[in-house]
Amino acid sequence: MVPTVEYIQARFDEFNGLYFNGALPSLPIKLSNARTFLGKLCYKKQRKWLFGPYNYSDFVLRINMRLDMSEELLDDTILHEMIHYYIAVNQWRDTRTHGQLFRREMKRINETGGRHISISYRPNAEQMAQLRVRRRPI
Ligand SMILES: [Zn+2]
């Protein structure tokens, strides 16, 4: 299926209630035509003072519309980005991009929701032909 903003928004609201206790503030959702990712959370990363901790703001959720994803892959992609968002809005510091915190949240949602979120999505051959380059997830 090719995603629409309305579909992603509905899923975001549903998953927010199901897996994040409604803790995620709404954010702009945009469709992307990029060749390099299925989903991506964009944000501003700023320090208030030199060597101070980073503060994350101005979040935008981007979902690829170039690929005809299965509903499950699309939903898992949305959830993957929501985990990044959850970590960022809590201002948690993960050990790396998909570090211990990310893996803990991914495991929790996969187990409670019977989902198959993964760290890295490798598009299948057909998707690969559509994308031409392998997705490099953030
Ligand atoms: Zn990621």
Tab-separated table of N, CA and C and ligand atoms in Angstrom:
chain	number	residue	atom	x	y	z
A	1	MET	N	0.835	-1.194	0.000
A	1	MET	CA	0.000	0.000	0.000
A	1	MET	C	0.875	1.251	0.000
A	2	VAL	N	0.362	2.288	-0.599
A	2	VAL	CA	1.090	3.552	-0.617
A	2	VAL	C	0.500	4.432	0.489
A	3	PRO	N	1.338	4.870	1.393
A	3	PRO	CA	0.804	5.577	2.554
A	3	PRO	C	0.271	6.972	2.234
A	4	THR	N	-0.686	7.393	3.026
A	4	THR	CA	-1.163	8.776	2.974
A	4	THR	C	-0.912	9.379	4.348
A	5	VAL	N	-0.883	10.696	4.411
A	5	VAL	CA	-0.686	11.375	5.696
A	5	VAL	C	-1.811	10.975	6.665
A	6	GLU	N	-3.031	10.867	6.158
A	6	GLU	CA	-4.172	10.514	7.011
A	6	GLU	C	-3.982	9.129	7.630
A	7	TYR	N	-3.517	8.180	6.827
A	7	TYR	CA	-3.286	6.826	7.334
A	7	TYR	C	-2.210	6.838	8.419
A	8	ILE	N	-1.096	7.511	8.136
A	8	ILE	CA	0.015	7.550	9.089
A	8	ILE	C	-0.426	8.233	10.377
A	9	GLN	N	-1.203	9.321	10.233
A	9	GLN	CA	-1.699	10.040	11.417
A	9	GLN	C	-2.583	9.125	12.268
A	10	ALA	N	-3.458	8.378	11.624
A	10	ALA	CA	-4.355	7.475	12.361
A	10	ALA	C	-3.553	6.399	13.083
A	11	ARG	N	-2.558	5.852	12.409
A	11	ARG	CA	-1.714	4.826	13.036
A	11	ARG	C	-0.905	5.405	14.189
A	12	PHE	N	-0.376	6.605	13.959
A	12	PHE	CA	0.416	7.281	14.994
A	12	PHE	C	-0.438	7.428	16.262
A	13	ASP	N	-1.655	7.905	16.105
A	13	ASP	CA	-2.539	8.120	17.266
A	13	ASP	C	-2.858	6.795	17.948
A	14	GLU	N	-3.127	5.778	17.148
A	14	GLU	CA	-3.466	4.458	17.699
A	14	GLU	C	-2.272	3.879	18.468
A	15	PHE	N	-1.088	3.891	17.846
A	15	PHE	CA	0.114	3.314	18.481
A	15	PHE	C	0.543	4.136	19.701
A	16	ASN	N	0.344	5.423	19.640
A	16	ASN	CA	0.680	6.295	20.760
A	16	ASN	C	-0.102	5.855	22.004
A	17	GLY	N	-1.384	5.578	21.819
A	17	GLY	CA	-2.208	5.116	22.933
A	17	GLY	C	-1.849	3.701	23.360
A	18	LEU	N	-1.610	2.833	22.392
A	18	LEU	CA	-1.357	1.419	22.687
A	18	LEU	C	-0.010	1.179	23.355
A	19	TYR	N	1.032	1.848	22.873
A	19	TYR	CA	2.393	1.481	23.288
A	19	TYR	C	3.156	2.572	24.042
A	20	PHE	N	2.650	3.813	24.009
A	20	PHE	CA	3.411	4.906	24.633
A	20	PHE	C	2.570	5.698	25.628
A	21	ASN	N	1.481	5.117	26.095
A	21	ASN	CA	0.593	5.792	27.054
A	21	ASN	C	0.180	7.191	26.607
A	22	GLY	N	0.086	7.386	25.314
A	22	GLY	CA	-0.306	8.694	24.784
A	22	GLY	C	0.701	9.797	25.072
A	23	ALA	N	1.945	9.421	25.351
A	23	ALA	CA	2.952	10.397	25.784
A	23	ALA	C	3.573	11.191	24.638
A	24	LEU	N	3.347	10.767	23.408
A	24	LEU	CA	4.005	11.440	22.286
A	24	LEU	C	3.175	12.627	21.797
A	25	PRO	N	3.745	13.837	21.821
A	25	PRO	CA	3.028	14.995	21.273
A	25	PRO	C	2.851	14.820	19.767
A	26	SER	N	1.760	15.380	19.232
A	26	SER	CA	1.584	15.239	17.788
A	26	SER	C	2.693	16.028	17.087
A	27	LEU	N	3.022	15.599	15.886
A	27	LEU	CA	4.114	16.234	15.144
A	27	LEU	C	3.731	16.261	13.675
A	28	PRO	N	4.366	17.139	12.882
A	28	PRO	CA	4.061	17.150	11.449
A	28	PRO	C	4.449	15.813	10.811
A	29	ILE	N	3.596	15.319	9.928
A	29	ILE	CA	3.870	14.083	9.195
A	29	ILE	C	3.998	14.437	7.721
A	30	LYS	N	5.094	13.999	7.109
A	30	LYS	CA	5.304	14.327	5.692
A	30	LYS	C	5.639	13.072	4.912
A	31	LEU	N	5.183	13.047	3.677
A	31	LEU	CA	5.535	11.944	2.789
A	31	LEU	C	6.843	12.283	2.097
A	32	SER	N	7.649	11.259	1.890
A	32	SER	CA	8.945	11.482	1.288
A	32	SER	C	9.098	10.672	0.015
A	33	ASN	N	9.861	11.201	-0.896
A	33	ASN	CA	10.123	10.540	-2.162
A	33	ASN	C	11.564	10.027	-2.216
A	34	ALA	N	12.208	9.998	-1.055
A	34	ALA	CA	13.636	9.660	-1.004
A	34	ALA	C	13.883	8.215	-1.412
A	35	ARG	N	15.105	7.971	-1.868
A	35	ARG	CA	15.495	6.608	-2.239
A	35	ARG	C	16.214	5.905	-1.106
A	36	THR	N	16.475	6.611	-0.041
A	36	THR	CA	17.424	6.095	0.938
A	36	THR	C	16.814	5.594	2.237
A	37	PHE	N	15.537	5.808	2.463
A	37	PHE	CA	14.966	5.326	3.723
A	37	PHE	C	13.480	5.039	3.572
A	38	LEU	N	12.975	4.180	4.468
A	38	LEU	CA	11.536	3.918	4.515
A	38	LEU	C	10.858	4.938	5.418
A	39	GLY	N	11.519	5.217	6.520
A	39	GLY	CA	10.994	6.212	7.446
A	39	GLY	C	12.144	6.943	8.086
A	40	LYS	N	11.874	8.144	8.556
A	40	LYS	CA	12.943	8.933	9.159
A	40	LYS	C	12.330	9.963	10.092
A	41	LEU	N	12.958	10.095	11.251
A	41	LEU	CA	12.546	11.147	12.171
A	41	LEU	C	13.561	12.278	12.066
A	42	CYS	N	13.091	13.439	11.630
A	42	CYS	CA	13.984	14.593	11.508
A	42	CYS	C	13.770	15.497	12.708
A	43	TYR	N	14.829	16.141	13.141
A	43	TYR	CA	14.724	17.026	14.309
A	43	TYR	C	15.907	17.967	14.348
A	44	LYS	N	15.773	18.964	15.197
A	44	LYS	CA	16.869	19.876	15.470
A	44	LYS	C	17.559	19.420	16.738
A	45	LYS	N	18.869	19.476	16.722
A	45	LYS	CA	19.647	19.030	17.869
A	45	LYS	C	20.517	20.213	18.291
A	46	GLN	N	20.244	20.753	19.449
A	46	GLN	CA	20.958	21.956	19.874
A	46	GLN	C	21.478	21.823	21.293
A	47	ARG	N	22.560	22.521	21.524
A	47	ARG	CA	23.071	22.619	22.890
A	47	ARG	C	22.747	23.999	23.418
A	48	LYS	N	22.327	24.059	24.669
A	48	LYS	CA	22.033	25.359	25.261
A	48	LYS	C	23.333	26.051	25.649
A	49	TRP	N	24.307	25.281	26.011
A	49	TRP	CA	25.616	25.861	26.310
A	49	TRP	C	26.695	24.900	25.819
A	50	LEU	N	27.884	25.430	25.672
A	50	LEU	CA	29.004	24.627	25.183
A	50	LEU	C	29.183	23.395	26.063
A	51	PHE	N	29.298	22.258	25.447
A	51	PHE	CA	29.468	20.970	26.149
A	51	PHE	C	28.247	20.553	26.961
A	52	GLY	N	27.172	21.325	26.877
A	52	GLY	CA	25.943	20.944	27.584
A	52	GLY	C	25.269	19.794	26.863
A	53	PRO	N	24.210	19.245	27.476
A	53	PRO	CA	23.510	18.139	26.825
A	53	PRO	C	22.729	18.632	25.605
A	54	TYR	N	22.553	17.769	24.644
A	54	TYR	CA	21.768	18.126	23.466
A	54	TYR	C	20.292	18.187	23.818
A	55	ASN	N	19.613	19.132	23.200
A	55	ASN	CA	18.172	19.242	23.331
A	55	ASN	C	17.560	19.001	21.946
A	56	TYR	N	16.565	18.150	21.898
A	56	TYR	CA	15.939	17.803	20.615
A	56	TYR	C	14.621	18.540	20.462
A	57	SER	N	14.396	19.098	19.264
A	57	SER	CA	13.149	19.837	19.036
A	57	SER	C	12.792	19.817	17.550
A	58	ASP	N	11.652	20.418	17.223
A	58	ASP	CA	11.199	20.575	15.833
A	58	ASP	C	11.147	19.243	15.077
A	59	PHE	N	10.453	18.292	15.655
A	59	PHE	CA	10.389	16.955	15.062
A	59	PHE	C	9.474	16.908	13.840
A	60	VAL	N	9.877	16.128	12.855
A	60	VAL	CA	9.041	15.847	11.684
A	60	VAL	C	9.177	14.366	11.372
A	61	LEU	N	8.041	13.700	11.189
A	61	LEU	CA	8.060	12.283	10.822
A	61	LEU	C	7.913	12.159	9.308
A	62	ARG	N	8.898	11.537	8.676
A	62	ARG	CA	8.848	11.356	7.220
A	62	ARG	C	8.713	9.868	6.892
A	63	ILE	N	7.758	9.578	6.035
A	63	ILE	CA	7.529	8.192	5.623
A	63	ILE	C	7.593	8.128	4.099
A	64	ASN	N	8.264	7.105	3.617
A	64	ASN	CA	8.483	6.975	2.183
A	64	ASN	C	7.211	6.579	1.437
A	65	MET	N	6.931	7.265	0.363
A	65	MET	CA	5.762	6.925	-0.448
A	65	MET	C	6.173	6.360	-1.801
A	66	ARG	N	7.474	6.196	-2.003
A	66	ARG	CA	7.982	5.667	-3.261
A	66	ARG	C	7.730	4.164	-3.367
A	67	LEU	N	7.746	3.510	-2.197
A	67	LEU	CA	7.600	2.060	-2.166
A	67	LEU	C	6.178	1.639	-1.876
A	68	ASP	N	5.780	0.536	-2.488
A	68	ASP	CA	4.497	-0.060	-2.177
A	68	ASP	C	4.725	-1.078	-1.055
A	69	MET	N	4.670	-0.608	0.175
A	69	MET	CA	4.963	-1.478	1.321
A	69	MET	C	3.734	-2.266	1.726
A	70	SER	N	3.970	-3.420	2.350
A	70	SER	CA	2.846	-4.120	2.963
A	70	SER	C	2.380	-3.287	4.151
A	71	GLU	N	1.138	-3.533	4.565
A	71	GLU	CA	0.610	-2.773	5.698
A	71	GLU	C	1.466	-3.016	6.943
A	72	GLU	N	1.901	-4.271	7.107
A	72	GLU	CA	2.692	-4.600	8.291
A	72	GLU	C	4.043	-3.880	8.283
A	73	LEU	N	4.680	-3.864	7.125
A	73	LEU	CA	5.980	-3.181	7.030
A	73	LEU	C	5.818	-1.680	7.263
A	74	LEU	N	4.756	-1.132	6.693
A	74	LEU	CA	4.498	0.295	6.894
A	74	LEU	C	4.263	0.594	8.377
A	75	ASP	N	3.428	-0.218	9.019
A	75	ASP	CA	3.137	0.008	10.445
A	75	ASP	C	4.396	-0.160	11.296
A	76	ASP	N	5.201	-1.169	10.985
A	76	ASP	CA	6.440	-1.374	11.741
A	76	ASP	C	7.429	-0.233	11.502
A	77	THR	N	7.410	0.320	10.299
A	77	THR	CA	8.261	1.473	10.004
A	77	THR	C	7.824	2.680	10.823
A	78	ILE	N	6.510	2.894	10.897
A	78	ILE	CA	5.986	4.005	11.712
A	78	ILE	C	6.395	3.804	13.173
A	79	LEU	N	6.239	2.576	13.661
A	79	LEU	CA	6.596	2.278	15.061
A	79	LEU	C	8.092	2.464	15.319
A	80	HIS	N	8.904	2.046	14.368
A	80	HIS	CA	10.358	2.212	14.503
A	80	HIS	C	10.691	3.699	14.729
A	81	GLU	N	10.098	4.551	13.907
A	81	GLU	CA	10.374	5.987	14.038
A	81	GLU	C	9.774	6.545	15.317
A	82	MET	N	8.642	5.986	15.753
A	82	MET	CA	8.025	6.444	17.005
A	82	MET	C	8.907	6.115	18.211
A	83	ILE	N	9.653	5.025	18.125
A	83	ILE	CA	10.590	4.703	19.220
A	83	ILE	C	11.697	5.754	19.278
A	84	HIS	N	12.228	6.136	18.104
A	84	HIS	CA	13.220	7.220	18.095
A	84	HIS	C	12.628	8.489	18.725
A	85	TYR	N	11.377	8.761	18.370
A	85	TYR	CA	10.695	9.956	18.859
A	85	TYR	C	10.512	9.875	20.383
A	86	TYR	N	10.096	8.727	20.864
A	86	TYR	CA	9.866	8.508	22.295
A	86	TYR	C	11.156	8.764	23.093
A	87	ILE	N	12.253	8.236	22.588
A	87	ILE	CA	13.554	8.428	23.252
A	87	ILE	C	13.934	9.913	23.227
A	88	ALA	N	13.683	10.560	22.092
A	88	ALA	CA	14.074	11.971	21.946
A	88	ALA	C	13.205	12.896	22.801
A	89	VAL	N	11.891	12.690	22.820
A	89	VAL	CA	11.042	13.604	23.605
A	89	VAL	C	11.283	13.422	25.099
A	90	ASN	N	11.720	12.248	25.495
A	90	ASN	CA	12.082	12.027	26.899
A	90	ASN	C	13.479	12.559	27.213
A	91	GLN	N	14.158	13.036	26.158
A	91	GLN	CA	15.537	13.541	26.281
A	91	GLN	C	16.458	12.471	26.880
A	92	TRP	N	16.175	11.205	26.547
A	92	TRP	CA	17.052	10.126	27.000
A	92	TRP	C	18.299	10.098	26.125
A	93	ARG	N	19.375	9.599	26.651
A	93	ARG	CA	20.601	9.436	25.861
A	93	ARG	C	20.801	7.949	25.626
A	94	ASP	N	20.685	7.546	24.385
A	94	ASP	CA	20.922	6.134	24.095
A	94	ASP	C	22.413	5.914	23.870
A	95	THR	N	22.828	4.650	23.952
A	95	THR	CA	24.251	4.353	23.805
A	95	THR	C	24.723	4.593	22.372
A	96	ARG	N	23.828	4.389	21.410
A	96	ARG	CA	24.083	4.747	20.019
A	96	ARG	C	22.729	4.828	19.313
A	97	THR	N	22.726	4.995	17.987
A	97	THR	CA	21.459	5.236	17.287
A	97	THR	C	20.408	4.178	17.596
A	98	HIS	N	20.782	2.926	17.482
A	98	HIS	CA	19.865	1.854	17.886
A	98	HIS	C	20.494	1.118	19.060
A	99	GLY	N	20.689	1.852	20.134
A	99	GLY	CA	21.400	1.325	21.301
A	99	GLY	C	20.482	0.584	22.261
A	100	GLN	N	20.942	0.520	23.502
A	100	GLN	CA	20.234	-0.278	24.509
A	100	GLN	C	18.799	0.184	24.724
A	101	LEU	N	18.582	1.487	24.787
A	101	LEU	CA	17.233	2.006	25.025
A	101	LEU	C	16.317	1.676	23.857
A	102	PHE	N	16.840	1.889	22.649
A	102	PHE	CA	16.032	1.598	21.463
A	102	PHE	C	15.639	0.119	21.445
A	103	ARG	N	16.621	-0.743	21.705
A	103	ARG	CA	16.363	-2.186	21.680
A	103	ARG	C	15.384	-2.609	22.769
A	104	ARG	N	15.488	-1.978	23.924
A	104	ARG	CA	14.571	-2.303	25.021
A	104	ARG	C	13.132	-1.952	24.629
A	105	GLU	N	12.942	-0.764	24.053
A	105	GLU	CA	11.595	-0.337	23.655
A	105	GLU	C	11.074	-1.189	22.498
A	106	MET	N	11.961	-1.512	21.568
A	106	MET	CA	11.573	-2.338	20.425
A	106	MET	C	11.101	-3.719	20.898
A	107	LYS	N	11.853	-4.299	21.836
A	107	LYS	CA	11.519	-5.616	22.386
A	107	LYS	C	10.169	-5.561	23.110
A	108	ARG	N	9.987	-4.509	23.889
A	108	ARG	CA	8.747	-4.347	24.647
A	108	ARG	C	7.537	-4.307	23.690
A	109	ILE	N	7.647	-3.517	22.640
A	109	ILE	CA	6.515	-3.370	21.721
A	109	ILE	C	6.331	-4.634	20.885
A	110	ASN	N	7.421	-5.237	20.449
A	110	ASN	CA	7.314	-6.489	19.687
A	110	ASN	C	6.632	-7.562	20.523
A	111	GLU	N	6.977	-7.630	21.801
A	111	GLU	CA	6.399	-8.671	22.658
A	111	GLU	C	4.952	-8.391	23.020
A	112	THR	N	4.669	-7.153	23.432
A	112	THR	CA	3.289	-6.860	23.845
A	112	THR	C	2.363	-6.758	22.633
A	113	GLY	N	2.890	-6.311	21.505
A	113	GLY	CA	2.019	-6.081	20.360
A	113	GLY	C	2.100	-7.147	19.281
A	114	GLY	N	2.961	-8.171	19.489
A	114	GLY	CA	3.138	-9.185	18.459
A	114	GLY	C	3.621	-8.576	17.148
A	115	ARG	N	4.505	-7.570	17.262
A	115	ARG	CA	4.978	-6.884	16.077
A	115	ARG	C	6.344	-7.408	15.664
A	116	HIS	N	6.846	-6.918	14.535
A	116	HIS	CA	8.149	-7.374	14.036
A	116	HIS	C	9.030	-6.191	13.664
A	117	ILE	N	9.077	-5.237	14.563
A	117	ILE	CA	9.931	-4.065	14.316
A	117	ILE	C	11.373	-4.542	14.347
A	118	SER	N	12.194	-4.016	13.449
A	118	SER	CA	13.602	-4.392	13.460
A	118	SER	C	14.472	-3.146	13.452
A	119	ILE	N	15.742	-3.381	13.675
A	119	ILE	CA	16.702	-2.277	13.708
A	119	ILE	C	16.926	-1.762	12.299
A	120	SER	N	17.044	-2.683	11.380
A	120	SER	CA	17.366	-2.306	10.019
A	120	SER	C	16.442	-3.053	9.068
A	121	TYR	N	15.773	-2.313	8.222
A	121	TYR	CA	14.928	-2.958	7.238
A	121	TYR	C	15.714	-3.162	5.967
A	122	ARG	N	15.835	-4.391	5.557
A	122	ARG	CA	16.451	-4.653	4.271
A	122	ARG	C	15.322	-4.890	3.279
A	123	PRO	N	15.166	-3.982	2.351
A	123	PRO	CA	14.101	-4.164	1.368
A	123	PRO	C	14.315	-5.464	0.583
A	124	ASN	N	13.246	-6.150	0.217
A	124	ASN	CA	13.383	-7.361	-0.597
A	124	ASN	C	13.764	-6.965	-2.032
A	125	ALA	N	13.987	-7.980	-2.870
A	125	ALA	CA	14.528	-7.724	-4.208
A	125	ALA	C	13.661	-6.751	-5.010
A	126	GLU	N	12.371	-6.936	-4.886
A	126	GLU	CA	11.456	-6.080	-5.640
A	126	GLU	C	11.538	-4.631	-5.143
A	127	GLN	N	11.597	-4.496	-3.823
A	127	GLN	CA	11.712	-3.155	-3.249
A	127	GLN	C	13.060	-2.542	-3.581
A	128	MET	N	14.067	-3.410	-3.600
A	128	MET	CA	15.426	-2.965	-3.906
A	128	MET	C	15.455	-2.347	-5.301
A	129	ALA	N	14.764	-3.017	-6.243
A	129	ALA	CA	14.729	-2.507	-7.607
A	129	ALA	C	14.041	-1.147	-7.646
A	130	GLN	N	13.047	-0.989	-6.767
A	130	GLN	CA	12.342	0.289	-6.726
A	130	GLN	C	13.221	1.374	-6.113
A	131	LEU	N	13.965	0.966	-5.122
A	131	LEU	CA	14.758	1.951	-4.375
A	131	LEU	C	16.143	2.169	-4.973
A	132	ARG	N	16.699	1.099	-5.520
A	132	ARG	CA	18.040	1.095	-6.129
A	132	ARG	C	19.169	1.194	-5.114
A	133	VAL	N	18.947	1.800	-4.005
A	133	VAL	CA	20.002	1.833	-2.991
A	133	VAL	C	19.440	1.258	-1.707
A	134	ARG	N	20.309	0.699	-0.909
A	134	ARG	CA	19.843	0.127	0.332
A	134	ARG	C	19.522	1.237	1.324
A	135	ARG	N	18.456	1.023	2.049
A	135	ARG	CA	18.076	1.997	3.049
A	135	ARG	C	19.120	2.047	4.157
A	136	ARG	N	19.484	3.235	4.538
A	136	ARG	CA	20.340	3.378	5.698
A	136	ARG	C	19.508	4.013	6.795
A	137	PRO	N	19.023	3.200	7.723
A	137	PRO	CA	18.110	3.760	8.710
A	137	PRO	C	18.827	4.681	9.678
A	138	ILE	N	18.097	5.667	10.181
A	138	ILE	CA	18.717	6.508	11.212
A	138	ILE	C	18.475	5.856	12.541
B	1	ZN	ZN	16.207	3.905	13.269
